[in-house]
Structures are given as C-alpha cells and as structure tokens.
Coordinates of C-alpha atoms in Angstrom, one line a residue:
M1 CA -17.3 11.9 7.9
G2 CA -17.0 15.9 6.7
D3 CA -20.9 18.3 5.7
Q4 CA -21.4 17.6 2.5
Q5 CA -24.5 20.0 2.8
V6 CA -21.9 22.9 1.5
S7 CA -22.1 26.2 -0.6
L8 CA -18.4 27.7 -2.2
E9 CA -21.3 30.6 -3.5
N10 CA -18.9 33.9 -3.6
N11 CA -21.7 35.8 -2.0
A12 CA -20.8 38.3 0.3
Q13 CA -23.9 38.2 2.4
A14 CA -24.3 34.9 2.7
R15 CA -20.6 34.4 3.8
N16 CA -20.8 37.1 6.9
L17 CA -24.1 34.7 7.9
F18 CA -21.9 32.2 8.1
I19 CA -19.1 34.3 9.9
N20 CA -21.7 35.1 12.3
H21 CA -22.7 31.9 13.2
L22 CA -18.8 31.1 13.7
L23 CA -18.4 33.8 15.7
E24 CA -21.4 33.0 18.1
D25 CA -20.6 28.8 18.6
L26 CA -17.3 30.4 19.0
Q27 CA -18.7 32.1 22.4
A28 CA -21.7 29.2 23.0
L29 CA -18.8 26.5 23.6
E30 CA -17.0 29.4 26.0
L31 CA -19.8 29.4 27.7
L32 CA -19.7 25.3 27.6
V33 CA -16.3 25.8 29.0
K34 CA -16.9 27.9 31.7
K35 CA -20.1 26.6 32.8
D36 CA -18.7 23.4 32.8
L37 CA -21.4 21.4 30.5
L38 CA -19.3 19.6 28.3
E39 CA -19.7 15.7 29.7
K40 CA -16.5 15.1 32.1
G41 CA -16.2 11.3 33.7
V42 CA -16.6 9.6 30.5
T43 CA -14.1 8.1 27.9
R44 CA -15.0 7.5 24.7
I45 CA -13.9 5.5 21.7
G46 CA -14.1 5.3 17.7
A47 CA -12.9 5.4 14.7
E48 CA -13.6 5.9 10.5
Q49 CA -12.4 3.4 8.4
E50 CA -11.5 3.8 5.5
F51 CA -11.0 1.3 2.7
C52 CA -10.8 1.0 -1.4
L53 CA -12.8 -1.2 -3.7
I54 CA -10.5 -3.3 -6.5
N55 CA -11.8 -4.9 -9.0
E56 CA -10.6 -8.0 -10.8
H57 CA -6.7 -7.1 -12.0
Y58 CA -6.4 -5.5 -8.4
R59 CA -7.3 -2.2 -10.1
P60 CA -8.7 0.8 -8.9
S61 CA -13.1 1.0 -9.3
N62 CA -15.2 2.8 -10.0
Q63 CA -18.1 0.9 -8.1
A64 CA -18.2 3.4 -5.1
A65 CA -22.2 4.6 -5.3
A66 CA -23.2 1.3 -6.5
V67 CA -21.2 -0.8 -4.1
L68 CA -22.7 2.2 -1.1
E69 CA -26.2 1.8 -2.4
D70 CA -26.3 -1.7 -1.8
V71 CA -24.9 -2.1 1.2
Q72 CA -27.8 0.6 2.7
D73 CA -25.7 1.0 5.4
E74 CA -26.2 4.6 7.7
H75 CA -22.8 3.1 8.6
F76 CA -21.0 4.1 5.0
T77 CA -20.8 6.1 3.2
T78 CA -18.4 8.5 0.6
E79 CA -15.6 9.2 0.3
L80 CA -13.7 11.5 -2.4
A81 CA -13.0 8.5 -5.3
K82 CA -15.3 6.5 -7.0
Y83 CA -12.6 3.8 -5.8
N84 CA -13.0 4.7 -1.5
L85 CA -15.6 4.9 0.7
E86 CA -15.8 5.3 4.1
I87 CA -17.2 3.5 8.1
N88 CA -18.1 4.5 10.8
L89 CA -17.5 2.4 13.9
D90 CA -20.2 3.5 16.5
P91 CA -18.5 5.3 18.7
I92 CA -18.7 3.1 22.6
L93 CA -17.3 3.6 26.2
F94 CA -13.1 3.2 26.4
E95 CA -13.5 -0.7 29.1
G96 CA -13.9 -4.3 28.9
N97 CA -13.4 -5.8 25.6
C98 CA -13.8 -2.7 23.4
F99 CA -10.8 -3.5 21.6
E100 CA -12.8 -6.4 21.1
E101 CA -16.5 -5.2 20.4
M102 CA -14.6 -2.6 18.5
E103 CA -12.7 -5.7 15.8
S104 CA -16.5 -7.2 15.2
Q105 CA -18.2 -4.8 14.3
L106 CA -15.1 -3.5 11.9
L107 CA -14.5 -7.4 10.2
E108 CA -18.4 -7.4 10.4
L109 CA -19.1 -3.8 8.2
L110 CA -16.2 -4.6 5.9
E111 CA -18.5 -8.3 5.0
K112 CA -21.1 -5.8 3.4
A113 CA -19.4 -4.3 1.6
K114 CA -18.0 -7.4 0.3
K115 CA -20.2 -9.4 -0.3
S116 CA -22.7 -6.1 -1.9
S117 CA -19.1 -5.6 -3.9
A118 CA -19.1 -9.1 -5.1
K119 CA -22.9 -7.9 -6.9
F120 CA -20.2 -5.7 -9.2
E121 CA -17.1 -7.9 -9.7
E122 CA -15.6 -5.2 -7.3
R123 CA -13.2 -6.6 -3.8
V124 CA -12.4 -5.0 -0.7
L125 CA -8.6 -4.6 0.0
L126 CA -7.6 -2.4 3.2
T127 CA -4.2 -0.2 2.2
G128 CA -2.9 3.4 3.7
I129 CA -2.5 3.8 -0.3
L130 CA -3.5 1.4 -3.3
P131 CA -0.6 0.6 -5.1
T132 CA -2.1 0.4 -9.2
I133 CA -3.8 3.3 -8.2
S134 CA -2.1 5.1 -11.4
M135 CA -2.8 8.8 -13.6
D136 CA -6.0 8.2 -15.5
E137 CA -7.1 6.6 -11.7
L138 CA -6.6 10.6 -10.8
S139 CA -8.3 13.0 -13.2
L140 CA -11.5 14.7 -12.0
E141 CA -13.5 11.7 -13.7
Y142 CA -12.9 9.5 -10.7
M143 CA -14.3 12.4 -8.4
T144 CA -17.5 11.2 -6.8
E145 CA -20.2 13.3 -7.6
N146 CA -21.0 15.0 -4.2
P147 CA -21.3 19.0 -4.1
R148 CA -18.9 18.5 -0.8
Y149 CA -15.1 17.6 -2.5
L150 CA -15.9 19.5 -5.9
A151 CA -16.4 22.7 -4.3
L152 CA -13.2 22.1 -2.7
N153 CA -11.5 21.4 -5.7
T154 CA -12.9 24.7 -6.2
L155 CA -11.5 26.1 -4.2
M156 CA -8.9 24.8 -2.8
R157 CA -7.6 25.5 -6.9
K158 CA -8.7 28.9 -6.7
A159 CA -6.7 29.9 -3.0
R160 CA -3.2 27.6 -4.3
G161 CA -3.8 30.3 -7.5
G162 CA -3.1 27.2 -9.9
N163 CA -2.3 24.0 -10.4
F164 CA -0.9 22.0 -7.6
R165 CA 3.1 20.9 -7.0
M166 CA 4.1 18.1 -5.6
S167 CA 7.5 16.6 -5.1
F168 CA 9.1 13.9 -3.1
M169 CA 12.4 12.0 -2.3
G170 CA 12.8 8.1 -1.1
A171 CA 14.7 5.6 -3.3
D172 CA 13.4 7.0 -5.8
E173 CA 12.4 10.5 -6.5
L174 CA 8.8 11.5 -7.9
S175 CA 8.3 15.3 -9.0
I176 CA 3.8 16.5 -10.5
V177 CA 2.3 19.2 -11.3
H178 CA -1.6 18.3 -11.4
D179 CA -5.0 20.2 -11.7
S180 CA -7.4 19.3 -8.6
V181 CA -7.3 17.1 -5.0
M182 CA -7.7 14.6 -6.2
F183 CA -3.9 12.7 -5.5
E184 CA -5.4 13.1 -1.9
A185 CA -7.8 10.4 -3.2
C186 CA -4.5 8.1 -3.0
N187 CA -4.6 8.5 1.2
T188 CA -6.7 5.3 2.8
S189 CA -6.8 5.4 6.7
F190 CA -7.3 4.2 10.5
Q191 CA -8.7 7.2 12.1
M192 CA -8.9 7.0 15.8
H193 CA -10.9 8.8 18.2
L194 CA -10.6 9.9 21.4
Q195 CA -13.1 11.7 23.8
I196 CA -11.0 13.4 26.1
Q197 CA -11.2 15.6 30.0
P198 CA -11.9 18.9 29.0
D199 CA -10.0 20.2 32.0
D200 CA -6.9 18.1 30.5
F201 CA -7.4 19.5 27.4
E202 CA -3.6 21.0 27.0
S203 CA -1.7 18.0 28.1
A204 CA -3.9 16.2 26.8
Y205 CA -3.3 17.4 23.6
N206 CA 0.6 18.1 23.7
W207 CA 1.5 14.3 24.8
A208 CA -0.9 13.0 21.7
Q209 CA 1.8 16.0 19.4
A210 CA 5.0 14.2 21.6
I211 CA 3.7 10.0 21.4
S212 CA 2.4 11.2 17.0
G213 CA 6.5 10.1 16.0
P214 CA 7.2 6.8 17.6
V215 CA 3.4 5.6 17.2
L216 CA 3.5 6.6 13.2
A217 CA 6.5 4.1 13.0
V218 CA 5.8 1.2 13.9
C219 CA 2.6 2.0 11.6
V220 CA 3.2 2.2 8.3
N221 CA 1.6 0.8 5.6
S222 CA 1.9 3.4 2.1
P223 CA 6.0 3.1 0.5
L224 CA 3.9 3.4 -2.5
L225 CA 2.7 6.2 -4.8
L226 CA 2.6 5.1 -8.6
G227 CA 5.2 2.7 -9.0
K228 CA 7.4 5.3 -7.2
E229 CA 9.6 3.6 -3.6
L230 CA 9.5 7.0 -1.7
W231 CA 8.6 7.9 1.8
N232 CA 7.4 4.1 4.6
E233 CA 4.2 6.5 4.7
T234 CA 3.9 8.0 1.7
R235 CA 1.0 10.2 2.7
I236 CA 2.8 12.0 5.4
A237 CA 4.2 14.5 2.5
L238 CA 1.0 13.6 -0.3
F239 CA -1.7 14.8 1.8
Q240 CA 0.2 18.0 2.7
Q241 CA 1.4 19.2 -0.8
S242 CA -2.3 17.3 -2.2
I243 CA -4.5 20.0 -1.4
D244 CA -2.1 22.7 -0.3
T245 CA -3.5 26.3 -0.7
R246 CA -0.7 28.6 0.0
K247 CA 0.9 30.5 -2.9
V248 CA 4.7 30.8 -3.6
S249 CA 5.5 34.2 -2.3
K250 CA 9.1 35.7 -2.1
A251 CA 8.3 37.7 0.8
H252 CA 9.6 35.5 4.0
I253 CA 5.6 34.7 5.2
T254 CA 5.5 31.2 7.4
K255 CA 2.1 30.2 6.4
Q256 CA 1.2 27.2 8.0
A257 CA -0.6 24.4 5.4
R258 CA -3.9 23.1 6.1
V259 CA -2.2 19.9 7.0
S260 CA 0.1 20.8 9.6
F261 CA 0.8 18.9 12.4
G262 CA 1.3 22.1 14.2
N263 CA 4.0 24.9 14.6
S264 CA 4.3 25.5 19.1
W265 CA 2.5 23.2 22.1
E266 CA -0.7 24.3 23.0
K267 CA -1.7 26.6 25.8
G268 CA -5.1 26.8 27.4
N269 CA -8.1 25.7 26.6
I270 CA -10.3 24.2 23.3
V271 CA -11.4 27.4 22.7
D272 CA -8.0 29.0 22.7
Y273 CA -7.2 26.8 20.6
F274 CA -10.1 27.4 17.8
K275 CA -9.3 31.2 19.0
K276 CA -5.9 29.8 16.8
Q277 CA -7.2 28.6 14.3
L278 CA -9.8 30.7 12.4
S279 CA -7.1 33.3 13.0
S280 CA -4.5 31.0 10.7
Y281 CA -6.9 29.5 8.1
R282 CA -8.7 31.4 5.7
I283 CA -12.3 30.4 6.0
L284 CA -12.7 27.9 2.2
L285 CA -16.8 26.3 3.0
T286 CA -19.6 28.5 4.0
K287 CA -23.0 26.2 4.6
E288 CA -26.6 27.8 5.4
I289 CA -27.5 27.3 8.7
E290 CA -30.6 28.3 10.3
Q291 CA -30.7 27.8 14.6
H292 CA -28.3 30.7 16.2
A293 CA -26.2 28.6 19.4
L294 CA -26.4 31.2 21.8
E295 CA -30.0 30.2 21.3
E296 CA -29.8 27.3 22.2
L297 CA -28.0 27.8 25.1
E298 CA -31.2 29.5 26.5
A299 CA -33.8 27.3 25.3
G300 CA -31.4 24.8 27.9
R301 CA -31.0 23.2 24.6
I302 CA -27.1 22.0 23.5
P303 CA -25.8 23.4 20.4
K304 CA -23.9 21.0 18.1
L305 CA -21.7 24.2 16.1
K306 CA -21.9 23.2 12.6
A307 CA -20.3 26.0 11.6
L308 CA -17.2 25.5 13.9
N309 CA -17.4 22.0 13.1
L310 CA -17.7 22.7 9.0
Q311 CA -14.1 25.5 10.1
N312 CA -12.2 22.7 11.2
G313 CA -13.6 20.1 9.3
T314 CA -11.1 21.6 6.7
I315 CA -8.3 21.9 9.2
Y316 CA -6.6 18.7 8.7
R317 CA -4.4 18.8 11.7
W318 CA -3.1 15.3 12.1
N319 CA -3.9 15.2 16.2
R320 CA -6.8 17.8 14.7
P321 CA -9.2 18.3 18.4
C322 CA -13.0 17.8 17.6
Y323 CA -17.1 19.5 20.1
G324 CA -19.4 16.4 19.1
V325 CA -22.4 16.6 20.8
L326 CA -23.2 12.6 21.4
N327 CA -26.4 11.5 23.0
G328 CA -27.6 15.5 23.7
K329 CA -24.1 15.8 25.8
P330 CA -21.7 18.0 24.3
H331 CA -17.9 15.8 24.4
L332 CA -14.3 16.9 23.4
R333 CA -12.4 14.1 21.5
I334 CA -8.8 13.8 19.8
E335 CA -9.4 12.7 16.2
N336 CA -6.3 10.3 15.2
R337 CA -5.2 11.3 11.6
Y338 CA -2.2 9.9 10.9
I339 CA -2.5 6.2 10.7
P340 CA -2.8 4.5 7.7
S341 CA -5.7 1.8 6.1
G342 CA -5.0 -2.3 6.7
P343 CA -2.0 -4.2 6.4
T344 CA -4.7 -6.2 8.5
A345 CA -8.4 -5.1 10.6
R346 CA -6.9 -6.7 13.4
D347 CA -3.5 -4.7 12.7
E348 CA -5.8 -1.3 13.1
I349 CA -7.1 -2.0 16.6
A350 CA -3.7 -2.8 17.6
N351 CA -2.3 0.6 17.2
F352 CA -6.0 2.1 17.7
A353 CA -5.0 0.3 21.9
F354 CA -1.4 1.4 21.2
W355 CA -1.9 4.4 20.3
A356 CA -5.9 5.0 23.1
G357 CA -3.4 3.3 26.0
L358 CA -0.4 5.5 25.3
M359 CA -3.0 8.5 25.9
Q360 CA -4.1 6.7 28.4
G361 CA -1.1 5.7 30.4
R362 CA 0.9 9.8 30.7
P363 CA 2.8 10.0 33.3
K364 CA 2.3 12.9 35.2
E365 CA 6.1 13.7 34.4
Y366 CA 4.8 14.7 30.9
D367 CA 1.4 17.2 32.0
N368 CA 3.3 19.6 30.8
L369 CA 5.7 18.7 27.9
P370 CA 7.1 22.7 26.8
E371 CA 8.8 21.5 30.0
Q372 CA 10.6 18.2 29.0
M373 CA 11.2 18.3 25.3
E374 CA 11.2 20.7 22.3
F375 CA 8.6 21.1 20.2
E376 CA 10.3 20.9 17.4
E377 CA 11.4 16.8 18.4
A378 CA 7.8 16.3 18.4
K379 CA 7.4 17.9 14.8
S380 CA 11.6 16.3 13.2
N381 CA 10.0 12.3 14.6
F382 CA 7.2 12.5 14.1
V383 CA 8.2 13.6 9.6
R384 CA 11.1 11.2 10.3
A385 CA 8.1 8.1 11.9
A386 CA 6.8 8.2 8.2
R387 CA 10.4 8.5 6.4
Y388 CA 12.0 5.9 8.1
G389 CA 9.3 4.0 9.4
N390 CA 10.2 1.5 12.8
E391 CA 14.2 2.3 11.3
T392 CA 14.6 5.4 12.5
C393 CA 16.1 6.9 15.4
L394 CA 13.8 9.3 17.3
N395 CA 14.6 12.3 20.0
W396 CA 12.4 11.7 23.5
M397 CA 13.0 14.0 26.4
G398 CA 16.8 14.7 25.6
K399 CA 18.0 10.7 24.9
S400 CA 18.5 9.9 21.1
I401 CA 17.1 6.6 21.0
P402 CA 15.4 3.5 18.1
A403 CA 12.8 4.2 17.2
S404 CA 11.7 0.2 18.4
E405 CA 14.0 0.2 21.4
L406 CA 11.7 3.3 22.5
I407 CA 8.2 1.5 21.7
L408 CA 9.4 -1.9 23.8
N409 CA 11.5 -0.8 26.6
E410 CA 9.2 2.5 26.7
L411 CA 6.1 2.4 25.3
L412 CA 4.2 -0.9 25.6
P413 CA 4.0 -0.3 29.0
L414 CA 3.4 2.6 29.3
A415 CA 0.4 2.0 26.8
A416 CA 0.1 -1.2 28.9
A417 CA -0.6 0.5 32.1
G418 CA -3.4 3.3 30.3
L419 CA -5.2 0.2 29.3
Q420 CA -5.7 -1.2 33.0
K421 CA -6.3 1.6 33.6
M422 CA -8.9 1.8 31.6
G423 CA -10.0 -2.1 32.8
L424 CA -8.7 -4.1 30.1
A425 CA -8.7 -8.0 30.4
Q426 CA -4.5 -8.8 30.2
D427 CA -5.4 -11.3 28.3
S428 CA -6.8 -8.5 26.0
I429 CA -4.1 -6.1 26.3
D430 CA -1.2 -8.8 25.4
K431 CA -2.8 -9.3 22.4
Y432 CA -3.0 -6.4 21.1
L433 CA -0.5 -5.6 22.3
G434 CA 1.7 -8.4 21.1
I435 CA 0.8 -7.1 17.8
I436 CA 2.3 -4.1 18.1
R437 CA 6.4 -5.4 20.1
N438 CA 6.1 -8.3 17.2
R439 CA 6.0 -5.8 14.6
C440 CA 8.4 -4.0 16.0
Q441 CA 10.9 -7.0 16.2
K442 CA 9.8 -8.5 12.6
Q443 CA 7.8 -6.3 10.2
T444 CA 5.8 -3.4 9.1
G445 CA 3.7 -3.0 6.6
S446 CA 5.7 -1.1 4.7
Q447 CA 8.9 -3.0 5.6
W448 CA 7.4 -6.4 3.3
M449 CA 6.1 -4.4 1.0
I450 CA 9.3 -2.8 -0.4
K451 CA 11.0 -6.2 1.0
N452 CA 8.7 -7.7 -2.0
F453 CA 8.3 -5.0 -4.3
R454 CA 12.3 -5.0 -4.7
H455 CA 12.4 -8.8 -5.0
L456 CA 8.7 -8.4 -7.6
K457 CA 10.5 -5.5 -9.3
K458 CA 13.5 -8.6 -10.6
K459 CA 11.0 -10.0 -11.6
H460 CA 8.8 -8.1 -13.6
K461 CA 8.7 -4.4 -15.0
T462 CA 7.1 -1.8 -12.6
D463 CA 3.2 -2.9 -13.3
D464 CA 3.0 -6.2 -13.1
A465 CA 5.5 -5.8 -9.4
I466 CA 2.9 -4.3 -8.3
V467 CA -0.5 -5.8 -9.4
A468 CA 0.7 -9.0 -8.3
L469 CA 1.9 -6.9 -5.0
T470 CA -1.7 -5.8 -4.8
Q471 CA -3.1 -9.0 -5.1
A472 CA -0.6 -10.5 -2.2
I473 CA -2.3 -7.8 0.3
Y474 CA -5.5 -8.8 -1.2
E475 CA -4.6 -12.3 -0.5
N476 CA -3.3 -12.4 2.9
Q477 CA -6.2 -9.8 4.1
Q478 CA -8.5 -12.7 3.9
D479 CA -7.7 -14.8 7.4
E480 CA -6.7 -11.6 9.4
T481 CA -3.2 -13.3 9.5
P482 CA -1.6 -9.7 11.1
V483 CA 1.3 -8.2 8.6
H484 CA 4.0 -9.3 11.5
Q485 CA 3.5 -12.8 10.5
W486 CA 2.5 -12.6 6.9
P487 CA 5.7 -14.3 4.3
E488 CA 7.4 -13.2 1.5
T489 CA 5.6 -12.7 -2.0
H490 CA 7.6 -15.8 -3.9
Q491 CA 4.5 -17.5 -5.5
F492 CA 4.4 -14.5 -7.8
E493 CA 7.2 -16.0 -9.7
A494 CA 5.3 -17.1 -12.6
F495 CA 2.6 -13.7 -12.2
E496 CA 0.7 -14.2 -15.7
T497 CA -0.1 -10.0 -16.4
K498 CA -2.7 -8.0 -16.0
A499 CA -1.9 -5.0 -19.0
G500 CA -4.9 -3.3 -19.8
N501 CA -4.3 -0.2 -20.8
V502 CA -0.6 1.2 -22.5
G503 CA 0.5 2.8 -19.2
H504 CA 0.8 -0.7 -17.8
I505 CA 3.9 -1.5 -19.4
M506 CA 5.4 1.6 -20.9
T507 CA 9.0 2.4 -19.5
T508 CA 9.4 5.5 -17.3
T509 CA 13.5 6.0 -17.5
L510 CA 13.4 7.4 -20.3
I511 CA 16.0 8.3 -22.4
T512 CA 15.9 11.7 -24.2
A513 CA 17.8 13.6 -26.6
D514 CA 17.3 17.6 -27.1
S515 CA 16.2 19.1 -30.2
L516 CA 19.1 21.2 -30.0
D517 CA 21.7 18.4 -29.3
S518 CA 23.9 17.3 -32.0
A519 CA 22.8 14.6 -33.8
K520 CA 26.2 12.7 -33.9
L521 CA 25.8 13.1 -30.2
T522 CA 22.2 11.6 -30.3
L523 CA 23.4 8.8 -32.4
E524 CA 26.1 8.2 -29.4
F525 CA 23.3 8.8 -27.0
M526 CA 21.3 5.3 -29.9
H527 CA 24.9 3.1 -28.9
W528 CA 25.2 3.8 -26.2
N529 CA 21.9 2.9 -24.1
K530 CA 21.0 0.0 -26.8
I531 CA 18.2 1.3 -27.7
H532 CA 16.5 2.0 -31.4
H533 CA 13.8 5.3 -31.1
L534 CA 15.1 8.0 -29.5
P535 CA 12.0 10.9 -28.5
V536 CA 13.8 15.0 -29.1
V537 CA 12.5 17.5 -26.1
D538 CA 12.2 20.9 -25.0
N539 CA 12.9 22.3 -22.6
K540 CA 9.7 22.3 -20.6
E541 CA 9.5 18.0 -22.0
R542 CA 7.2 18.0 -24.1
L543 CA 7.2 15.7 -27.5
V544 CA 9.0 17.6 -30.5
G545 CA 9.4 14.2 -32.9
I546 CA 11.4 11.1 -32.9
I547 CA 14.4 9.7 -33.8
T548 CA 14.4 6.0 -35.6
Y549 CA 17.4 3.7 -36.2
S550 CA 16.5 3.4 -39.1
H551 CA 15.7 7.0 -40.4
L552 CA 19.2 8.3 -39.9
R553 CA 20.8 6.1 -41.9
Q554 CA 20.1 8.6 -44.6
F555 CA 22.3 10.6 -42.9
W556 CA 24.4 8.6 -41.5
D557 CA 27.2 9.2 -43.6
E558 CA 26.6 13.8 -43.3
I559 CA 26.7 13.0 -39.0
H560 CA 29.8 11.0 -39.6
D561 CA 31.3 13.8 -41.6
N562 CA 34.1 15.4 -38.1
S563 CA 32.4 18.9 -39.3
S564 CA 28.5 18.3 -39.4
E565 CA 26.4 20.7 -37.4
L566 CA 23.3 18.4 -37.9
L567 CA 20.6 19.4 -35.0
A568 CA 19.2 16.3 -33.4
Q569 CA 15.8 18.4 -34.8
D570 CA 17.1 18.4 -38.8
I571 CA 17.1 14.9 -38.5
M572 CA 13.9 13.7 -36.5
V573 CA 10.8 12.6 -37.6
K574 CA 8.1 16.1 -36.8
E575 CA 5.0 13.7 -37.2
V576 CA 4.9 11.3 -34.8
I577 CA 3.0 9.4 -34.0
V578 CA 2.0 8.5 -29.9
A579 CA -0.3 6.5 -27.6
K580 CA -2.0 8.1 -24.2
P581 CA -1.5 6.3 -21.2
S582 CA -4.4 5.8 -21.1
T583 CA -4.7 4.2 -25.0
P584 CA -5.5 0.1 -24.3
I585 CA -2.8 -2.1 -24.9
K586 CA -4.9 -3.9 -28.2
D587 CA -4.9 -1.0 -30.1
A588 CA -1.9 0.3 -29.4
I589 CA -1.1 -3.1 -30.9
E590 CA -2.4 -2.7 -34.2
L591 CA -1.3 1.2 -34.7
M592 CA 1.6 0.4 -34.4
K593 CA 1.7 -2.7 -37.5
E594 CA -1.1 -0.6 -39.8
K595 CA 2.1 2.0 -39.2
E596 CA 4.1 -0.3 -39.7
I597 CA 6.2 1.4 -36.9
G598 CA 8.7 -0.2 -33.5
C599 CA 7.2 2.0 -30.8
L600 CA 5.1 4.7 -29.2
P601 CA 5.8 7.3 -27.6
V602 CA 3.1 7.6 -24.5
V603 CA 2.1 11.3 -24.5
Q604 CA -0.5 12.7 -21.7
N605 CA -1.2 17.2 -21.7
G606 CA 1.2 17.4 -24.5
Y607 CA 3.4 15.9 -22.3
L608 CA 6.5 12.5 -23.2
V609 CA 5.7 10.8 -20.0
G610 CA 6.9 7.0 -21.7
I611 CA 7.6 5.3 -24.8
I612 CA 6.4 1.6 -25.7
T613 CA 8.5 -0.7 -27.8
T614 CA 7.8 -4.0 -29.2
K615 CA 10.0 -5.7 -26.8
D616 CA 8.1 -3.8 -23.8
L617 CA 5.1 -6.3 -25.8
E618 CA 6.4 -9.3 -26.2
N619 CA 5.0 -11.2 -22.8
I620 CA 2.0 -9.8 -23.9
K621 CA -0.4 -13.0 -24.2
S622 CA -2.9 -11.4 -24.9
V623 CA -5.5 -8.3 -24.0

C-alpha cells in the first residue's frame, strides 16, 4: 500500500531534507544488518488484492470512493482509478493451513466489498485487465482524488517530457499516445509478499527472478486491452510503458525503466541492493519526515525507514524487495508484483501456493544462480511468458523446454517439497497445486478468454463481444470454480447489446483517403470495400473532410474523365458533422435524423478514431 502523504513541491530545501533522511535510512539499515537485528527464523506471507468495480452493464464504475466509505474496513484502500479498490490481507505465518486461512479472509473481505457495491448497483470483478475499459475511463476524470496519484502523474509527465507513447503487438496491434499515467489503472494484480531470511537475500532474490517466467506462464489472465487481443499477460508491457519516464535520446545510454525486471543477477545484501537502486533512479516524490532513523536506533527503537520505503515505492520491480516492521521487529520480504488478479480467489491462492512453495523448495545447487543460468535467459523467459503464456518455450538451466512440461515435471515437485518443508498438510498441497497442474493441462485464464473472445466476435460487434465476455467472467467467478473448469460462452450467442455510447458501436478498422489522393482512387476505394462513406484525413490522421457516395454524383463525369486532376480535397465535404466516443447513441441517432446524414465520423482530440453508419444502428433496439 503506497504512502498517501507525499509532496511534489519544487522546494530545494525540502528536497534536500528528504534526501538526507533517505541517506540516513540507508545508514540505519546498514546498522540493522551489521547488528543482526533483522528478523530471522520466521517466515510470513501476505497479499494485496486489487479488484475492479463494474456497473450493471459490466463497464467500469466510478463509485470506488462511495464503496470505500460504506465498507468501513481498514483492510481496504484506494487505487489509481475510481473503478478500482485494494484489499490488504493480514500477514500470517507460513505454516499449517495458512493458505486456507488466507483464502477465507480474502473471500470474507470480497463479500464485504460486494455488499457495499450492491448498495450503489455496482459489482466486484477480479480480472487482470477489465476488458470493457475504454478511452473514456482513461481520462483524468476517472483518477481517484488523492494527492499521491496527482503527484505521480504530474512528476512522471514532467520526467517524461510530454505524453506517454505505448505500442503493443500480439494477434492485434495497438499504438497509443496518452497524456496521463491512467493506463496504469487498467492493471489489476494480486501482489504476493513472502518474508525472507536476511542472510539469504542474494540467493532468494535471484531464485525469485529465475522462476518468474514459468510462474507467470501458468498464471496469465490479461490478453485484452481496448478490444484488442495482445499479449497473454498484457499487463507486463502495459505497466512498463504506461509510466515510463525515460526520454527518447539520440545517445546510446541504457536507462532502466521504472517498471523493470532488472539487468543482472543481484550481488550482496539488501543494503547493496538499495544503494544500486538509489543510484539508478531519480527521486520523484518527497514527504516531510519528523523522525530520524539513526536517532530511533540509538534510542533502542526500530526505525520504519519512511524515506527509503517511499523511494522504493516509486521503483516498480516485478520482484520488489521490501523492508518492513511488524510487531516491533524489522524484516525483509519479496513482493511478487507480476501476478494478475483473478480469474477467481481460489486461482489466486493456488498461484501463491505455487510461487511460495517454489521459493521454499529451492534446491541447494541453485543457491548460486549465476553459475547455473544466464540472467538474460531468466529475463527473456519472463517476456516470452508474458507474450505467449503456457504455450511458450523457456530456457531452463541450459535446456529449451515447453513451459507446461517444465512446470509439470520439475517445478511442481519442487513447490510440493517447499510446502512440505513449511509443514503444510498433503491435502492442502494437493488441492492448490492440483489447480496449477490442471491449468497446465487444460487452460489458463488467458486461453479461456482468447478462445471465447474469438468465438463471440464471430457473432457480435467487438464491444458486445467484450461485454458478453466480461459478463461470463463475472458469472463464472461467483461459485469460485477454478478457471481450468470454466465452460465456453455459448449462452451469449443471443446476447442483447448493452452499448450506450458511440464509442461502443463505432467501427475502428477504417478505410480512409488522404486529402491529396486522386478523386478516381477514392471512388475505387469505395467500390472495392463496398462502403458509401469515406473519411478524408491529413498526414497526422486528423479528420479534414468526408466523401459520400451521394455527394460524388455531382462530380461523376469529371471523375471518370481520364484527364481529370480532381483530388479528394476537391470533392470532399469540408464541414463535417462529427461525434465523440462519449456521445450517447440516442444523441447520435437524433443528430443523424436531424441532419439527414447516413454516417458520423467519430473524433477524439481532433483525430479520427472511428465511424458509425446507419448499418451500425440496425441492432440498437433501445438506448
């Protein structure tokens, strides 16, 4: 949970005071390590559950603040967007029936959220990326009114030097230029915390890095963004690009993104790690800190290292080392940040048992991973797993092996041994690891979503397909059936549209003409593609006119003259009536009737993003 009391004030004195606290925190941590004061011999687990709030049409809500106020539980906190909330589970000892306890508390808190949400006609959904998020919900209007989020947005835009540029390629392609960090709000995760032994930091952290690819491969649950089929775990690329503060440079200088897997195996202890991180990333946020860490230590108290933790909270390693204090004792833990939310709470706990079991089941020969595996292989595995999920091939200790084969034959036995080492009952081990085994053999969350999205698209427009898919996710979650048992979405073949705005029904795969194209070519475009409306754009994809089949008739003879020099800009209608994605469909219908036109180009910030025609309105029964 991020620190909410932060500052972006451009005050050199305040910034220097914060830096002094940061350096003092590092000194204090070094003393804690030297004096052997970090907690040993105890292993705890904890988790953070991010979830989505959706309305009756399965689209993003904006009621998070109201739900949070109603739920009245300190386990809950805000997230970046008004359609997300977070639950912080209590840390518990890694022993006995700990995963059943964690699942029970998670379900209890989710039930609280559901009851509060229902009062506002909202619903709770667990998913890595909510399929129904559109560009409308990625505006600053949907940002939670919290100083931390506004500060991060302001400073990251300033550090970036302008807008954020994102590009993704999977089965579909998506390129976006956006003016805020709100794309980060698309990402909903289940963050897992595992306490580690201070003197085992190097080996434990490197092992966490090594197993990231195969663990992610079987946990993928986020293949869709803005109606596009991208990576099996699109969150990985999206999160990195959505808050990338690096400027484009002509110099060949390697700078790490703030969201990073890392560039090498770690060496040394936790102090060495933080020194490296502080050297690599500029300070974005500051805060006023009253207590001095070294004074706290001298007085016999354990410092919370607030400055160090704030800076660490703005560096988003997929495996992030953390310092904390619990019951007056300082400890180290690894926060696993790459696992998506959903498909069910039971699936998430199975993911945790698999990862934590693997962490505890590390074979001794992997204590020194640089001797066993190239770091680049671990990093490459992570990216490939995000792209292709359980269908990818991984490099493991010098061998190339399919992800499912690696998990089934090597990693699940290691995880089982690790859970046995921690004293878990065999039936508990079998229950949770059995879910991972079945997912490997049957389907992951992403495989289920991709298969059913493709099926739904054959019968419905894209927006209706993603709404129907989201409804199916919601309904399948209600009885906690693990995703490997989820059925296909045949019940939605007669799905009735829940479209409300123009953006929900517009066509986005467009045929357009350049203003300098010949008139004859534009006519051929319309013939070839059997369309009656052709938007005309300039070289920046800004709408400058439209050519309609009825309007062409007055130029018919001249266009067919072989010596014609007519261009698209000569025959287009320059005063174009347009809509926005957020325009209600009923308003668009009234506008088209009033103006007696058969289409409406859809424009956002001057750029053409879609078009609707009377054909798109045929299946709209009521709006």
